[in-house]
């Protein structure tokens, strides 16, 4: 008799936990129907000339930064400057950025100030990038070194922000996942983080 009661309580608990999980999943699926579609690439317009400063925080990113540098170099005249704010990389990241700067004068390599207490690296580098950026820029775009921006991303983003009346935009990129374990980590990561721009 006691075994049946315990088994019944266990089954009821399991059923309730599945019901909660179902409603959480359903709420997320319903939100997906209202999600904005991906940005469509759009060329810049003349009034966008030099309105954006791009900030890329780096620390030992030599293995991942090529796609980011190439993608940013493909952006058009809306990008005034591309500030690579490095936190004293030791792996050749700085040299790779210097090579790109020799080809595209919009690239500028900066070193962030020493990290103060209560700060962490990426936000500190973005803050320093903001301080280093041109006061003539209307927009600041923070982008991770392992992101691979497509041509006209910056122009499309600025156009969308202006059209919607936004002062701040946060995007979630399309992830390139190579190994099965990355799928499980990424699912939780997406819930908690979006690429801040």
GROMACS .gro file of C-alpha atoms in nm:
model
  197
    1UNK     CA    1   0.000   0.000   0.000
    2UNK     CA    2   0.276   0.246   0.095
    3UNK     CA    3   0.464   0.161  -0.226
    4UNK     CA    4   0.158   0.247  -0.435
    5UNK     CA    5   0.121   0.584  -0.260
    6UNK     CA    6   0.488   0.668  -0.316
    7UNK     CA    7   0.469   0.557  -0.679
    8UNK     CA    8   0.151   0.761  -0.731
    9UNK     CA    9   0.311   1.071  -0.573
   10UNK     CA   10   0.619   1.027  -0.791
   11UNK     CA   11   0.408   0.997  -1.107
   12UNK     CA   12   0.204   1.302  -1.010
   13UNK     CA   13   0.523   1.502  -0.948
   14UNK     CA   14   0.664   1.390  -1.281
   15UNK     CA   15   0.343   1.486  -1.459
   16UNK     CA   16   0.340   1.830  -1.296
   17UNK     CA   17   0.703   1.895  -1.389
   18UNK     CA   18   0.630   1.794  -1.749
   19UNK     CA   19   0.330   2.029  -1.754
   20UNK     CA   20   0.549   2.318  -1.634
   21UNK     CA   21   0.813   2.236  -1.897
   22UNK     CA   22   0.543   2.218  -2.165
   23UNK     CA   23   0.409   2.564  -2.080
   24UNK     CA   24   0.757   2.714  -2.075
   25UNK     CA   25   0.827   2.564  -2.416
   26UNK     CA   26   0.489   2.680  -2.548
   27UNK     CA   27   0.549   3.037  -2.429
   28UNK     CA   28   0.887   3.045  -2.606
   29UNK     CA   29   0.741   2.906  -2.926
   30UNK     CA   30   0.465   3.167  -2.925
   31UNK     CA   31   0.722   3.444  -2.878
   32UNK     CA   32   0.905   3.310  -3.184
   33UNK     CA   33   0.605   3.386  -3.404
   34UNK     CA   34   0.636   3.754  -3.311
   35UNK     CA   35   1.012   3.768  -3.352
   36UNK     CA   36   1.141   4.014  -3.608
   37UNK     CA   37   1.270   3.858  -3.928
   38UNK     CA   38   1.644   3.872  -3.999
   39UNK     CA   39   1.778   4.197  -4.137
   40UNK     CA   40   1.791   4.211  -4.514
   41UNK     CA   41   2.114   4.355  -4.654
   42UNK     CA   42   2.066   4.715  -4.764
   43UNK     CA   43   2.327   4.955  -4.899
   44UNK     CA   44   2.397   5.277  -4.710
   45UNK     CA   45   2.250   5.610  -4.809
   46UNK     CA   46   2.458   5.930  -4.847
   47UNK     CA   47   2.338   6.078  -4.517
   48UNK     CA   48   2.490   5.778  -4.336
   49UNK     CA   49   2.846   5.882  -4.432
   50UNK     CA   50   3.076   5.828  -4.135
   51UNK     CA   51   2.800   5.787  -3.878
   52UNK     CA   52   2.921   5.460  -3.717
   53UNK     CA   53   3.218   5.368  -3.500
   54UNK     CA   54   3.272   4.994  -3.466
   55UNK     CA   55   3.435   4.854  -3.151
   56UNK     CA   56   3.581   4.503  -3.139
   57UNK     CA   57   3.715   4.389  -2.799
   58UNK     CA   58   3.995   4.133  -2.830
   59UNK     CA   59   4.210   3.911  -2.613
   60UNK     CA   60   4.405   3.634  -2.785
   61UNK     CA   61   4.163   3.605  -3.079
   62UNK     CA   62   4.410   3.525  -3.359
   63UNK     CA   63   4.238   3.192  -3.436
   64UNK     CA   64   3.894   3.354  -3.470
   65UNK     CA   65   3.935   3.714  -3.585
   66UNK     CA   66   3.994   3.673  -3.961
   67UNK     CA   67   3.623   3.652  -4.052
   68UNK     CA   68   3.544   3.956  -3.840
   69UNK     CA   69   3.819   4.171  -3.992
   70UNK     CA   70   3.724   4.067  -4.347
   71UNK     CA   71   3.355   4.130  -4.283
   72UNK     CA   72   3.415   4.471  -4.128
   73UNK     CA   73   3.641   4.574  -4.416
   74UNK     CA   74   3.348   4.500  -4.652
   75UNK     CA   75   3.128   4.758  -4.480
   76UNK     CA   76   3.081   5.079  -4.672
   77UNK     CA   77   3.121   5.449  -4.605
   78UNK     CA   78   2.879   5.449  -4.311
   79UNK     CA   79   3.166   5.314  -4.098
   80UNK     CA   80   3.388   5.600  -3.985
   81UNK     CA   81   3.631   5.386  -3.787
   82UNK     CA   82   3.687   5.031  -3.668
   83UNK     CA   83   3.848   5.029  -3.326
   84UNK     CA   84   4.008   4.703  -3.221
   85UNK     CA   85   4.045   4.739  -2.845
   86UNK     CA   86   4.297   4.479  -2.738
   87UNK     CA   87   4.363   4.362  -2.383
   88UNK     CA   88   4.732   4.280  -2.439
   89UNK     CA   89   4.696   3.973  -2.658
   90UNK     CA   90   4.999   3.743  -2.669
   91UNK     CA   91   4.901   3.522  -2.965
   92UNK     CA   92   4.947   3.740  -3.274
   93UNK     CA   93   4.607   3.912  -3.266
   94UNK     CA   94   4.767   4.257  -3.263
   95UNK     CA   95   4.986   4.176  -3.564
   96UNK     CA   96   4.685   4.051  -3.761
   97UNK     CA   97   4.499   4.376  -3.686
   98UNK     CA   98   4.803   4.581  -3.791
   99UNK     CA   99   4.809   4.394  -4.124
  100UNK     CA  100   4.445   4.487  -4.183
  101UNK     CA  101   4.508   4.848  -4.078
  102UNK     CA  102   4.777   4.871  -4.346
  103UNK     CA  103   4.510   4.781  -4.606
  104UNK     CA  104   4.215   4.976  -4.462
  105UNK     CA  105   4.283   5.301  -4.272
  106UNK     CA  106   3.953   5.277  -4.084
  107UNK     CA  107   4.110   5.006  -3.864
  108UNK     CA  108   4.279   5.140  -3.551
  109UNK     CA  109   4.442   4.921  -3.289
  110UNK     CA  110   4.401   5.047  -2.933
  111UNK     CA  111   4.501   4.898  -2.599
  112UNK     CA  112   4.252   4.931  -2.317
  113UNK     CA  113   4.351   5.081  -1.984
  114UNK     CA  114   4.430   4.846  -1.693
  115UNK     CA  115   4.123   4.659  -1.574
  116UNK     CA  116   3.984   4.818  -1.255
  117UNK     CA  117   3.822   4.618  -0.975
  118UNK     CA  118   3.458   4.522  -1.031
  119UNK     CA  119   3.495   4.521  -1.410
  120UNK     CA  120   3.536   4.227  -1.647
  121UNK     CA  121   3.731   4.227  -1.972
  122UNK     CA  122   3.477   4.256  -2.253
  123UNK     CA  123   3.262   4.536  -2.104
  124UNK     CA  124   3.579   4.723  -2.002
  125UNK     CA  125   3.719   4.699  -2.356
  126UNK     CA  126   3.386   4.818  -2.502
  127UNK     CA  127   3.383   5.109  -2.256
  128UNK     CA  128   3.737   5.202  -2.358
  129UNK     CA  129   3.638   5.175  -2.723
  130UNK     CA  130   3.356   5.418  -2.660
  131UNK     CA  131   3.604   5.659  -2.498
  132UNK     CA  132   3.842   5.620  -2.796
  133UNK     CA  133   3.566   5.664  -3.057
  134UNK     CA  134   3.507   5.974  -3.264
  135UNK     CA  135   3.257   6.222  -3.121
  136UNK     CA  136   3.135   6.270  -3.479
  137UNK     CA  137   2.985   5.919  -3.488
  138UNK     CA  138   2.612   5.896  -3.422
  139UNK     CA  139   2.618   5.520  -3.364
  140UNK     CA  140   2.847   5.281  -3.177
  141UNK     CA  141   2.850   4.916  -3.283
  142UNK     CA  142   3.010   4.666  -3.046
  143UNK     CA  143   3.083   4.334  -3.211
  144UNK     CA  144   3.267   4.023  -3.093
  145UNK     CA  145   3.591   3.918  -3.262
  146UNK     CA  146   3.448   3.578  -3.355
  147UNK     CA  147   3.150   3.730  -3.537
  148UNK     CA  148   3.153   3.722  -3.917
  149UNK     CA  149   2.961   4.031  -4.034
  150UNK     CA  150   2.811   4.013  -4.381
  151UNK     CA  151   2.840   4.297  -4.633
  152UNK     CA  152   2.600   4.584  -4.558
  153UNK     CA  153   2.530   4.461  -4.203
  154UNK     CA  154   2.611   4.799  -4.049
  155UNK     CA  155   2.402   4.996  -4.300
  156UNK     CA  156   2.109   4.756  -4.259
  157UNK     CA  157   2.129   4.778  -3.882
  158UNK     CA  158   2.139   5.157  -3.876
  159UNK     CA  159   1.851   5.182  -4.124
  160UNK     CA  160   1.639   4.944  -3.915
  161UNK     CA  161   1.717   5.132  -3.593
  162UNK     CA  162   1.625   5.467  -3.749
  163UNK     CA  163   1.307   5.329  -3.908
  164UNK     CA  164   1.191   5.185  -3.574
  165UNK     CA  165   1.305   5.486  -3.368
  166UNK     CA  166   1.550   5.281  -3.162
  167UNK     CA  167   1.846   5.422  -2.973
  168UNK     CA  168   1.978   5.078  -2.879
  169UNK     CA  169   1.963   4.750  -3.069
  170UNK     CA  170   2.070   4.404  -2.956
  171UNK     CA  171   2.106   4.123  -3.208
  172UNK     CA  172   2.141   3.750  -3.178
  173UNK     CA  173   2.371   3.614  -3.448
  174UNK     CA  174   2.339   3.292  -3.640
  175UNK     CA  175   2.572   3.046  -3.468
  176UNK     CA  176   2.805   2.817  -3.659
  177UNK     CA  177   2.813   2.497  -3.455
  178UNK     CA  178   3.060   2.223  -3.544
  179UNK     CA  179   3.028   1.970  -3.263
  180UNK     CA  180   2.725   1.802  -3.099
  181UNK     CA  181   2.806   1.937  -2.752
  182UNK     CA  182   2.788   2.296  -2.879
  183UNK     CA  183   2.416   2.256  -2.948
  184UNK     CA  184   2.332   2.189  -2.583
  185UNK     CA  185   2.546   2.475  -2.455
  186UNK     CA  186   2.416   2.722  -2.714
  187UNK     CA  187   2.048   2.659  -2.637
  188UNK     CA  188   2.088   2.783  -2.281
  189UNK     CA  189   2.329   3.057  -2.384
  190UNK     CA  190   2.082   3.210  -2.630
  191UNK     CA  191   1.819   3.240  -2.358
  192UNK     CA  192   2.053   3.447  -2.143
  193UNK     CA  193   2.256   3.651  -2.390
  194UNK     CA  194   2.213   3.845  -2.710
  195UNK     CA  195   2.501   4.018  -2.899
  196UNK     CA  196   2.488   4.371  -2.770
  197UNK     CA  197   2.525   4.638  -3.025
   0.00000   0.00000   0.00000
